[in-house]
JSON list of C-alpha atoms in Angstrom, two decimals:
[
{"chain": "A", "resi": 21, "resn": "MET", "atom": "CA", "xyz": [98.19, 89.70, 86.76]},
{"chain": "A", "resi": 22, "resn": "PRO", "atom": "CA", "xyz": [97.63, 87.09, 89.27]},
{"chain": "A", "resi": 23, "resn": "LEU", "atom": "CA", "xyz": [100.24, 86.72, 91.97]},
{"chain": "A", "resi": 24, "resn": "ILE", "atom": "CA", "xyz": [102.51, 83.90, 92.15]},
{"chain": "A", "resi": 25, "resn": "ARG", "atom": "CA", "xyz": [102.65, 82.69, 95.78]},
{"chain": "A", "resi": 26, "resn": "ALA", "atom": "CA", "xyz": [105.13, 80.46, 97.50]},
{"chain": "A", "resi": 27, "resn": "THR", "atom": "CA", "xyz": [104.21, 76.87, 98.17]},
{"chain": "A", "resi": 28, "resn": "ASP", "atom": "CA", "xyz": [105.69, 74.00, 100.07]},
{"chain": "A", "resi": 29, "resn": "GLU", "atom": "CA", "xyz": [107.75, 71.31, 98.34]},
{"chain": "A", "resi": 30, "resn": "ALA", "atom": "CA", "xyz": [104.57, 69.32, 97.29]},
{"chain": "A", "resi": 31, "resn": "GLY", "atom": "CA", "xyz": [102.98, 72.37, 95.84]},
{"chain": "A", "resi": 32, "resn": "ARG", "atom": "CA", "xyz": [100.53, 73.07, 98.70]},
{"chain": "A", "resi": 33, "resn": "ARG", "atom": "CA", "xyz": [99.95, 76.47, 100.15]},
{"chain": "A", "resi": 34, "resn": "GLU", "atom": "CA", "xyz": [101.20, 76.60, 103.70]},
{"chain": "A", "resi": 35, "resn": "PRO", "atom": "CA", "xyz": [98.80, 77.84, 106.41]},
{"chain": "A", "resi": 36, "resn": "CYS", "atom": "CA", "xyz": [99.15, 81.48, 107.48]},
{"chain": "A", "resi": 37, "resn": "ARG", "atom": "CA", "xyz": [101.02, 81.48, 110.75]},
{"chain": "A", "resi": 38, "resn": "GLU", "atom": "CA", "xyz": [102.03, 84.72, 112.52]},
{"chain": "A", "resi": 39, "resn": "GLY", "atom": "CA", "xyz": [105.68, 85.77, 112.00]},
{"chain": "A", "resi": 40, "resn": "SER", "atom": "CA", "xyz": [106.40, 83.04, 109.38]},
{"chain": "A", "resi": 41, "resn": "PRO", "atom": "CA", "xyz": [106.36, 83.39, 105.52]},
{"chain": "A", "resi": 42, "resn": "THR", "atom": "CA", "xyz": [102.72, 83.02, 104.31]},
{"chain": "A", "resi": 43, "resn": "MET", "atom": "CA", "xyz": [101.12, 82.69, 100.85]},
{"chain": "A", "resi": 44, "resn": "SER", "atom": "CA", "xyz": [98.83, 85.69, 101.23]},
{"chain": "A", "resi": 45, "resn": "SER", "atom": "CA", "xyz": [96.85, 88.09, 102.98]},
{"chain": "A", "resi": 46, "resn": "PRO", "atom": "CA", "xyz": [93.64, 89.02, 100.81]},
{"chain": "A", "resi": 47, "resn": "SER", "atom": "CA", "xyz": [93.86, 92.74, 101.33]},
{"chain": "A", "resi": 48, "resn": "ILE", "atom": "CA", "xyz": [97.60, 93.17, 100.80]},
{"chain": "A", "resi": 49, "resn": "ASP", "atom": "CA", "xyz": [97.33, 90.62, 97.90]},
{"chain": "A", "resi": 50, "resn": "ARG", "atom": "CA", "xyz": [94.46, 92.78, 96.20]},
{"chain": "A", "resi": 51, "resn": "ALA", "atom": "CA", "xyz": [96.44, 95.92, 96.80]},
{"chain": "A", "resi": 52, "resn": "ARG", "atom": "CA", "xyz": [99.57, 94.70, 95.45]},
{"chain": "A", "resi": 53, "resn": "GLU", "atom": "CA", "xyz": [97.63, 93.47, 92.35]},
{"chain": "A", "resi": 54, "resn": "GLU", "atom": "CA", "xyz": [96.20, 97.03, 92.02]},
{"chain": "A", "resi": 55, "resn": "ILE", "atom": "CA", "xyz": [99.67, 98.64, 92.48]},
{"chain": "A", "resi": 56, "resn": "ASP", "atom": "CA", "xyz": [101.21, 96.38, 89.73]},
{"chain": "A", "resi": 57, "resn": "ALA", "atom": "CA", "xyz": [98.32, 96.94, 87.26]},
{"chain": "A", "resi": 58, "resn": "ALA", "atom": "CA", "xyz": [98.72, 100.82, 88.00]},
{"chain": "A", "resi": 59, "resn": "TRP", "atom": "CA", "xyz": [102.62, 100.50, 86.95]},
{"chain": "A", "resi": 60, "resn": "LEU", "atom": "CA", "xyz": [101.52, 99.01, 83.82]},
{"chain": "A", "resi": 61, "resn": "ARG", "atom": "CA", "xyz": [99.11, 102.14, 83.25]},
{"chain": "A", "resi": 62, "resn": "SER", "atom": "CA", "xyz": [101.70, 104.62, 84.15]},
{"chain": "A", "resi": 63, "resn": "ASP", "atom": "CA", "xyz": [99.26, 105.54, 86.86]},
{"chain": "A", "resi": 64, "resn": "ALA", "atom": "CA", "xyz": [100.79, 107.61, 89.90]},
{"chain": "A", "resi": 65, "resn": "ASP", "atom": "CA", "xyz": [97.41, 107.81, 91.63]},
{"chain": "A", "resi": 66, "resn": "GLY", "atom": "CA", "xyz": [96.78, 104.27, 91.31]},
{"chain": "A", "resi": 67, "resn": "ILE", "atom": "CA", "xyz": [100.03, 103.17, 92.91]},
{"chain": "A", "resi": 68, "resn": "THR", "atom": "CA", "xyz": [100.23, 105.79, 95.67]},
{"chain": "A", "resi": 69, "resn": "GLU", "atom": "CA", "xyz": [96.49, 105.26, 96.70]},
{"chain": "A", "resi": 70, "resn": "HIS", "atom": "CA", "xyz": [97.63, 102.15, 98.60]},
{"chain": "A", "resi": 71, "resn": "LEU", "atom": "CA", "xyz": [100.33, 103.89, 100.35]},
{"chain": "A", "resi": 72, "resn": "ALA", "atom": "CA", "xyz": [100.55, 105.37, 103.95]},
{"chain": "A", "resi": 73, "resn": "GLU", "atom": "CA", "xyz": [100.46, 109.07, 104.09]},
{"chain": "A", "resi": 74, "resn": "ASP", "atom": "CA", "xyz": [103.99, 109.01, 105.66]},
{"chain": "A", "resi": 75, "resn": "ALA", "atom": "CA", "xyz": [105.24, 106.26, 103.44]},
{"chain": "A", "resi": 76, "resn": "VAL", "atom": "CA", "xyz": [108.90, 106.07, 102.31]},
{"chain": "A", "resi": 77, "resn": "LEU", "atom": "CA", "xyz": [110.16, 105.00, 98.82]},
{"chain": "A", "resi": 78, "resn": "MET", "atom": "CA", "xyz": [113.92, 104.07, 98.36]},
{"chain": "A", "resi": 79, "resn": "PRO", "atom": "CA", "xyz": [114.46, 103.71, 94.67]},
{"chain": "A", "resi": 80, "resn": "PRO", "atom": "CA", "xyz": [117.84, 102.63, 93.51]},
{"chain": "A", "resi": 81, "resn": "HIS", "atom": "CA", "xyz": [120.33, 105.09, 92.72]},
{"chain": "A", "resi": 82, "resn": "ASP", "atom": "CA", "xyz": [118.21, 108.05, 94.05]},
{"chain": "A", "resi": 83, "resn": "THR", "atom": "CA", "xyz": [117.38, 109.68, 97.44]},
{"chain": "A", "resi": 84, "resn": "LYS", "atom": "CA", "xyz": [114.62, 108.47, 99.55]},
{"chain": "A", "resi": 85, "resn": "LYS", "atom": "CA", "xyz": [111.17, 109.90, 98.92]},
{"chain": "A", "resi": 86, "resn": "VAL", "atom": "CA", "xyz": [109.29, 110.65, 102.02]},
{"chain": "A", "resi": 87, "resn": "GLY", "atom": "CA", "xyz": [105.25, 111.02, 102.22]},
{"chain": "A", "resi": 88, "resn": "ARG", "atom": "CA", "xyz": [102.68, 109.71, 99.66]},
{"chain": "A", "resi": 89, "resn": "GLN", "atom": "CA", "xyz": [102.37, 113.25, 97.73]},
{"chain": "A", "resi": 90, "resn": "LEU", "atom": "CA", "xyz": [106.24, 113.36, 97.17]},
{"chain": "A", "resi": 91, "resn": "ILE", "atom": "CA", "xyz": [106.33, 109.72, 95.94]},
{"chain": "A", "resi": 92, "resn": "ASN", "atom": "CA", "xyz": [103.38, 110.64, 93.63]},
{"chain": "A", "resi": 93, "resn": "THR", "atom": "CA", "xyz": [105.33, 113.62, 92.07]},
{"chain": "A", "resi": 94, "resn": "TRP", "atom": "CA", "xyz": [108.38, 111.29, 91.64]},
{"chain": "A", "resi": 95, "resn": "LEU", "atom": "CA", "xyz": [106.29, 108.58, 89.96]},
{"chain": "A", "resi": 96, "resn": "ARG", "atom": "CA", "xyz": [104.90, 111.22, 87.61]},
{"chain": "A", "resi": 97, "resn": "GLY", "atom": "CA", "xyz": [108.10, 112.44, 86.70]},
{"chain": "A", "resi": 98, "resn": "PHE", "atom": "CA", "xyz": [109.33, 108.66, 86.07]},
{"chain": "A", "resi": 99, "resn": "PHE", "atom": "CA", "xyz": [106.14, 108.02, 83.74]},
{"chain": "A", "resi": 100, "resn": "GLU", "atom": "CA", "xyz": [107.15, 111.26, 81.64]},
{"chain": "A", "resi": 101, "resn": "HIS", "atom": "CA", "xyz": [110.03, 109.43, 80.51]},
{"chain": "A", "resi": 102, "resn": "TYR", "atom": "CA", "xyz": [109.37, 105.66, 80.70]},
{"chain": "A", "resi": 103, "resn": "ARG", "atom": "CA", "xyz": [106.36, 103.30, 80.14]},
{"chain": "A", "resi": 104, "resn": "MET", "atom": "CA", "xyz": [106.41, 99.86, 81.93]},
{"chain": "A", "resi": 105, "resn": "THR", "atom": "CA", "xyz": [105.33, 97.32, 79.21]},
{"chain": "A", "resi": 106, "resn": "ASP", "atom": "CA", "xyz": [105.96, 94.04, 81.09]},
{"chain": "A", "resi": 107, "resn": "LEU", "atom": "CA", "xyz": [105.71, 93.03, 84.72]},
{"chain": "A", "resi": 108, "resn": "ALA", "atom": "CA", "xyz": [106.14, 89.63, 86.35]},
{"chain": "A", "resi": 109, "resn": "MET", "atom": "CA", "xyz": [106.66, 88.59, 90.14]},
{"chain": "A", "resi": 110, "resn": "PRO", "atom": "CA", "xyz": [108.11, 85.16, 89.97]},
{"chain": "A", "resi": 111, "resn": "GLU", "atom": "CA", "xyz": [108.91, 84.99, 93.67]},
{"chain": "A", "resi": 112, "resn": "ARG", "atom": "CA", "xyz": [106.90, 86.34, 96.63]},
{"chain": "A", "resi": 113, "resn": "GLU", "atom": "CA", "xyz": [106.91, 85.97, 100.38]},
{"chain": "A", "resi": 114, "resn": "LEU", "atom": "CA", "xyz": [104.77, 87.78, 102.98]},
{"chain": "A", "resi": 115, "resn": "THR", "atom": "CA", "xyz": [105.39, 87.45, 106.65]},
{"chain": "A", "resi": 116, "resn": "MET", "atom": "CA", "xyz": [102.86, 89.01, 109.01]},
{"chain": "A", "resi": 117, "resn": "THR", "atom": "CA", "xyz": [103.24, 89.69, 112.64]},
{"chain": "A", "resi": 118, "resn": "GLY", "atom": "CA", "xyz": [100.53, 91.80, 114.60]},
{"chain": "A", "resi": 119, "resn": "ASP", "atom": "CA", "xyz": [99.89, 94.98, 112.52]},
{"chain": "A", "resi": 120, "resn": "TRP", "atom": "CA", "xyz": [102.99, 94.76, 110.37]},
{"chain": "A", "resi": 121, "resn": "ALA", "atom": "CA", "xyz": [103.63, 92.59, 107.26]},
{"chain": "A", "resi": 122, "resn": "ILE", "atom": "CA", "xyz": [106.83, 92.29, 105.39]},
{"chain": "A", "resi": 123, "resn": "GLU", "atom": "CA", "xyz": [106.66, 91.52, 101.63]},
{"chain": "A", "resi": 124, "resn": "ARG", "atom": "CA", "xyz": [109.77, 90.07, 99.84]},
{"chain": "A", "resi": 125, "resn": "SER", "atom": "CA", "xyz": [109.55, 89.75, 96.16]},
{"chain": "A", "resi": 126, "resn": "LEU", "atom": "CA", "xyz": [111.51, 89.31, 92.95]},
{"chain": "A", "resi": 127, "resn": "TYR", "atom": "CA", "xyz": [110.18, 91.32, 89.85]},
{"chain": "A", "resi": 128, "resn": "GLU", "atom": "CA", "xyz": [111.01, 91.24, 86.40]},
{"chain": "A", "resi": 129, "resn": "TRP", "atom": "CA", "xyz": [110.12, 94.22, 84.05]},
{"chain": "A", "resi": 130, "resn": "THR", "atom": "CA", "xyz": [110.55, 95.95, 80.74]},
{"chain": "A", "resi": 131, "resn": "LEU", "atom": "CA", "xyz": [110.78, 99.65, 80.60]},
{"chain": "A", "resi": 132, "resn": "ARG", "atom": "CA", "xyz": [110.35, 101.45, 77.34]},
{"chain": "A", "resi": 133, "resn": "PRO", "atom": "CA", "xyz": [111.90, 104.91, 77.25]},
{"chain": "A", "resi": 134, "resn": "LYS", "atom": "CA", "xyz": [109.36, 107.58, 75.66]},
{"chain": "A", "resi": 135, "resn": "ASP", "atom": "CA", "xyz": [112.36, 108.99, 73.63]},
{"chain": "A", "resi": 136, "resn": "GLY", "atom": "CA", "xyz": [112.27, 105.72, 71.48]},
{"chain": "A", "resi": 137, "resn": "SER", "atom": "CA", "xyz": [115.65, 104.33, 72.75]},
{"chain": "A", "resi": 138, "resn": "ALA", "atom": "CA", "xyz": [116.00, 100.56, 73.33]},
{"chain": "A", "resi": 139, "resn": "PRO", "atom": "CA", "xyz": [113.91, 99.04, 75.95]},
{"chain": "A", "resi": 140, "resn": "MET", "atom": "CA", "xyz": [115.29, 98.01, 79.23]},
{"chain": "A", "resi": 141, "resn": "GLN", "atom": "CA", "xyz": [114.68, 94.84, 81.01]},
{"chain": "A", "resi": 142, "resn": "ASP", "atom": "CA", "xyz": [115.47, 94.36, 84.57]},
{"chain": "A", "resi": 143, "resn": "GLN", "atom": "CA", "xyz": [114.98, 92.05, 87.54]},
{"chain": "A", "resi": 144, "resn": "ALA", "atom": "CA", "xyz": [114.72, 93.47, 90.99]},
{"chain": "A", "resi": 145, "resn": "ASN", "atom": "CA", "xyz": [114.60, 92.47, 94.65]},
{"chain": "A", "resi": 146, "resn": "TRP", "atom": "CA", "xyz": [111.76, 94.24, 96.29]},
{"chain": "A", "resi": 147, "resn": "ILE", "atom": "CA", "xyz": [111.05, 94.83, 100.11]},
{"chain": "A", "resi": 148, "resn": "GLY", "atom": "CA", "xyz": [107.65, 96.17, 101.21]},
{"chain": "A", "resi": 149, "resn": "ILE", "atom": "CA", "xyz": [106.62, 96.86, 104.61]},
{"chain": "A", "resi": 150, "resn": "TRP", "atom": "CA", "xyz": [102.87, 97.08, 105.21]},
{"chain": "A", "resi": 151, "resn": "ARG", "atom": "CA", "xyz": [101.08, 98.54, 108.20]},
{"chain": "A", "resi": 152, "resn": "ARG", "atom": "CA", "xyz": [97.57, 97.90, 109.39]},
{"chain": "A", "resi": 153, "resn": "ASP", "atom": "CA", "xyz": [95.88, 101.11, 110.13]},
{"chain": "A", "resi": 154, "resn": "ARG", "atom": "CA", "xyz": [93.33, 101.89, 112.92]},
{"chain": "A", "resi": 155, "resn": "ASP", "atom": "CA", "xyz": [90.47, 101.14, 110.58]},
{"chain": "A", "resi": 156, "resn": "GLY", "atom": "CA", "xyz": [92.01, 97.76, 109.92]},
{"chain": "A", "resi": 157, "resn": "THR", "atom": "CA", "xyz": [93.17, 98.58, 106.25]},
{"chain": "A", "resi": 158, "resn": "TRP", "atom": "CA", "xyz": [96.51, 97.70, 105.23]},
{"chain": "A", "resi": 159, "resn": "SER", "atom": "CA", "xyz": [98.76, 100.40, 103.51]},
{"chain": "A", "resi": 160, "resn": "GLU", "atom": "CA", "xyz": [102.28, 100.22, 102.34]},
{"chain": "A", "resi": 161, "resn": "ALA", "atom": "CA", "xyz": [104.61, 102.21, 104.77]},
{"chain": "A", "resi": 162, "resn": "CYS", "atom": "CA", "xyz": [107.87, 101.54, 103.08]},
{"chain": "A", "resi": 163, "resn": "GLY", "atom": "CA", "xyz": [109.23, 100.29, 99.75]},
{"chain": "A", "resi": 164, "resn": "MET", "atom": "CA", "xyz": [112.83, 99.66, 98.37]},
{"chain": "A", "resi": 165, "resn": "TRP", "atom": "CA", "xyz": [114.38, 97.65, 95.57]},
{"chain": "A", "resi": 166, "resn": "ASN", "atom": "CA", "xyz": [117.60, 97.07, 93.87]},
{"chain": "A", "resi": 167, "resn": "SER", "atom": "CA", "xyz": [118.35, 95.46, 90.57]},
{"chain": "A", "resi": 168, "resn": "THR", "atom": "CA", "xyz": [119.89, 91.89, 90.46]},
{"chain": "A", "resi": 169, "resn": "ARG", "atom": "CA", "xyz": [121.66, 92.82, 87.22]},
{"chain": "A", "resi": 170, "resn": "PRO", "atom": "CA", "xyz": [125.23, 93.92, 87.09]},
{"chain": "A", "resi": 171, "resn": "LEU", "atom": "CA", "xyz": [126.24, 97.39, 86.52]},
{"chain": "A", "resi": 172, "resn": "PRO", "atom": "CA", "xyz": [127.06, 98.22, 82.81]},
{"chain": "A", "resi": 173, "resn": "ASN", "atom": "CA", "xyz": [130.83, 97.91, 82.34]},
{"chain": "A", "resi": 174, "resn": "ALA", "atom": "CA", "xyz": [131.22, 96.27, 85.79]}
]
Protein backbone atom coordinates (compact mmCIF):
# COMPACT_ATOMS: atom_id res chain seq x y z
CA MET A 1 0.00 0.00 0.00
CA PRO A 2 1.67 3.27 -1.02
CA LEU A 3 1.75 6.07 1.47
CA ILE A 4 -0.30 9.15 0.72
CA ARG A 5 1.92 12.10 1.40
CA ALA A 6 1.08 15.73 1.96
CA THR A 7 1.64 18.16 -0.89
CA ASP A 8 1.46 21.91 -1.29
CA GLU A 9 -1.51 23.65 -2.93
CA ALA A 10 -0.08 23.06 -6.42
CA GLY A 11 0.34 19.33 -5.78
CA ARG A 12 4.14 19.49 -5.41
CA ARG A 13 6.09 17.76 -2.69
CA GLU A 14 7.64 20.21 -0.29
CA PRO A 15 11.37 19.94 0.44
CA CYS A 16 12.35 18.29 3.70
CA ARG A 17 13.26 20.99 6.23
CA GLU A 18 14.21 20.20 9.80
CA GLY A 19 11.44 21.02 12.25
CA SER A 20 8.78 21.46 9.57
CA PRO A 21 6.23 19.03 8.11
CA THR A 22 7.83 16.94 5.39
CA MET A 23 6.64 14.49 2.79
CA SER A 24 8.77 11.57 3.76
CA SER A 25 11.86 10.00 5.17
CA PRO A 26 12.72 6.92 3.07
CA SER A 27 13.57 4.71 6.05
CA ILE A 28 10.54 5.76 8.13
CA ASP A 29 8.26 5.50 5.07
CA ARG A 30 9.50 1.97 4.38
CA ALA A 31 9.01 0.97 8.03
CA ARG A 32 5.49 2.45 8.05
CA GLU A 33 4.57 0.56 4.88
CA GLU A 34 5.89 -2.67 6.40
CA ILE A 35 4.03 -2.07 9.67
CA ASP A 36 0.76 -1.38 7.84
CA ALA A 37 1.20 -4.49 5.68
CA ALA A 38 1.81 -6.52 8.86
CA TRP A 39 -1.50 -5.27 10.31
CA LEU A 40 -3.26 -6.67 7.25
CA ARG A 41 -1.49 -10.03 7.77
CA SER A 42 -2.26 -10.10 11.53
CA ASP A 43 1.51 -10.28 12.03
CA ALA A 44 2.51 -9.06 15.50
CA ASP A 45 6.21 -9.79 14.85
CA GLY A 46 6.10 -7.79 11.60
CA ILE A 47 4.66 -4.81 13.47
CA THR A 48 6.95 -4.91 16.46
CA GLU A 49 10.21 -5.44 14.55
CA HIS A 50 10.12 -1.70 13.79
CA LEU A 51 9.57 -0.67 17.42
CA ALA A 52 12.21 0.47 19.88
CA GLU A 53 12.93 -2.07 22.62
CA ASP A 54 11.44 0.40 25.15
CA ALA A 55 8.53 1.47 22.91
CA VAL A 56 5.24 2.64 24.39
CA LEU A 57 1.85 1.93 22.78
CA MET A 58 -1.23 3.77 24.02
CA PRO A 59 -4.31 2.15 22.45
CA PRO A 60 -7.72 3.70 23.05
CA HIS A 61 -9.81 2.46 25.98
CA ASP A 62 -6.88 0.45 27.37
CA THR A 63 -3.78 0.84 29.51
CA LYS A 64 -0.46 1.78 27.94
CA LYS A 65 1.82 -1.05 26.86
CA VAL A 66 5.53 -0.54 27.58
CA GLY A 67 8.22 -2.54 25.82
CA ARG A 68 8.37 -4.31 22.48
CA GLN A 69 7.61 -7.73 23.99
CA LEU A 70 4.51 -6.58 25.89
CA ILE A 71 3.23 -4.79 22.78
CA ASN A 72 3.80 -7.97 20.76
CA THR A 73 1.84 -10.00 23.33
CA TRP A 74 -1.01 -7.45 23.26
CA LEU A 75 -1.12 -7.56 19.45
CA ARG A 76 -1.21 -11.36 19.42
CA GLY A 77 -4.21 -11.23 21.75
CA PHE A 78 -5.88 -8.64 19.54
CA PHE A 79 -5.33 -10.79 16.43
CA GLU A 80 -6.92 -13.78 18.18
CA HIS A 81 -10.20 -11.86 18.02
CA TYR A 82 -9.93 -9.54 14.99
CA ARG A 83 -8.57 -9.45 11.47
CA MET A 84 -7.94 -6.16 9.71
CA THR A 85 -9.19 -6.40 6.12
CA ASP A 86 -8.92 -2.81 4.89
CA LEU A 87 -6.40 -0.12 5.78
CA ALA A 88 -5.89 3.32 4.25
CA MET A 89 -4.00 6.42 5.28
CA PRO A 90 -5.63 9.45 3.60
CA GLU A 91 -3.52 11.95 5.56
CA ARG A 92 0.06 11.85 6.79
CA GLU A 93 2.53 14.44 7.99
CA LEU A 94 6.06 13.80 9.21
CA THR A 95 8.03 16.41 11.14
CA MET A 96 11.71 15.70 11.72
CA THR A 97 14.15 17.39 14.05
CA GLY A 98 17.53 15.90 14.88
CA ASP A 99 17.19 12.29 15.99
CA TRP A 100 13.40 12.53 16.42
CA ALA A 101 10.48 12.43 14.02
CA ILE A 102 6.79 12.94 14.73
CA GLU A 103 4.25 11.30 12.47
CA ARG A 104 0.65 12.52 12.42
CA SER A 105 -1.74 10.46 10.35
CA LEU A 106 -5.37 9.71 9.74
CA TYR A 107 -6.17 6.04 9.26
CA GLU A 108 -9.30 4.29 8.03
CA TRP A 109 -9.71 0.57 8.58
CA THR A 110 -12.12 -2.33 8.77
CA LEU A 111 -11.84 -4.97 11.48
CA ARG A 112 -13.62 -8.29 11.09
CA PRO A 113 -14.34 -10.09 14.37
CA LYS A 114 -13.36 -13.74 14.18
CA ASP A 115 -16.63 -14.70 15.90
CA GLY A 116 -18.49 -13.81 12.70
CA SER A 117 -20.19 -10.67 14.04
CA ALA A 118 -20.50 -7.55 11.89
CA PRO A 119 -17.32 -5.85 10.64
CA MET A 120 -16.31 -2.63 12.34
CA GLN A 121 -15.14 0.37 10.35
CA ASP A 122 -13.22 3.12 12.04
CA GLN A 123 -11.30 6.26 11.30
CA ALA A 124 -8.53 7.17 13.72
CA ASN A 125 -6.03 9.89 14.41
CA TRP A 126 -2.53 8.47 14.90
CA ILE A 127 0.58 9.95 16.48
CA GLY A 128 3.85 8.06 16.13
CA ILE A 129 7.14 9.23 17.60
CA TRP A 130 10.26 7.87 15.91
CA ARG A 131 13.81 7.87 17.27
CA ARG A 132 17.03 7.49 15.31
CA ASP A 133 19.17 4.88 17.01
CA ARG A 134 22.95 5.06 17.43
CA ASP A 135 23.42 2.93 14.32
CA GLY A 136 21.36 5.44 12.28
CA THR A 137 18.23 3.30 11.94
CA TRP A 138 14.82 4.67 12.88
CA SER A 139 12.52 2.85 15.29
CA GLU A 140 9.12 3.83 16.57
CA ALA A 141 9.40 4.85 20.22
CA CYS A 142 5.78 5.71 20.96
CA GLY A 143 2.41 5.38 19.27
CA MET A 144 -1.12 6.32 20.21
CA TRP A 145 -4.45 6.65 18.46
CA ASN A 146 -8.03 7.62 19.02
CA SER A 147 -11.18 7.16 16.98
CA THR A 148 -12.77 10.10 15.21
CA ARG A 149 -16.17 8.33 15.37
CA PRO A 150 -18.64 9.18 18.11
CA LEU A 151 -19.16 6.66 20.87
CA PRO A 152 -22.21 4.44 20.39
CA ASN A 153 -25.32 5.90 22.03
CA ALA A 154 -23.53 9.23 22.55
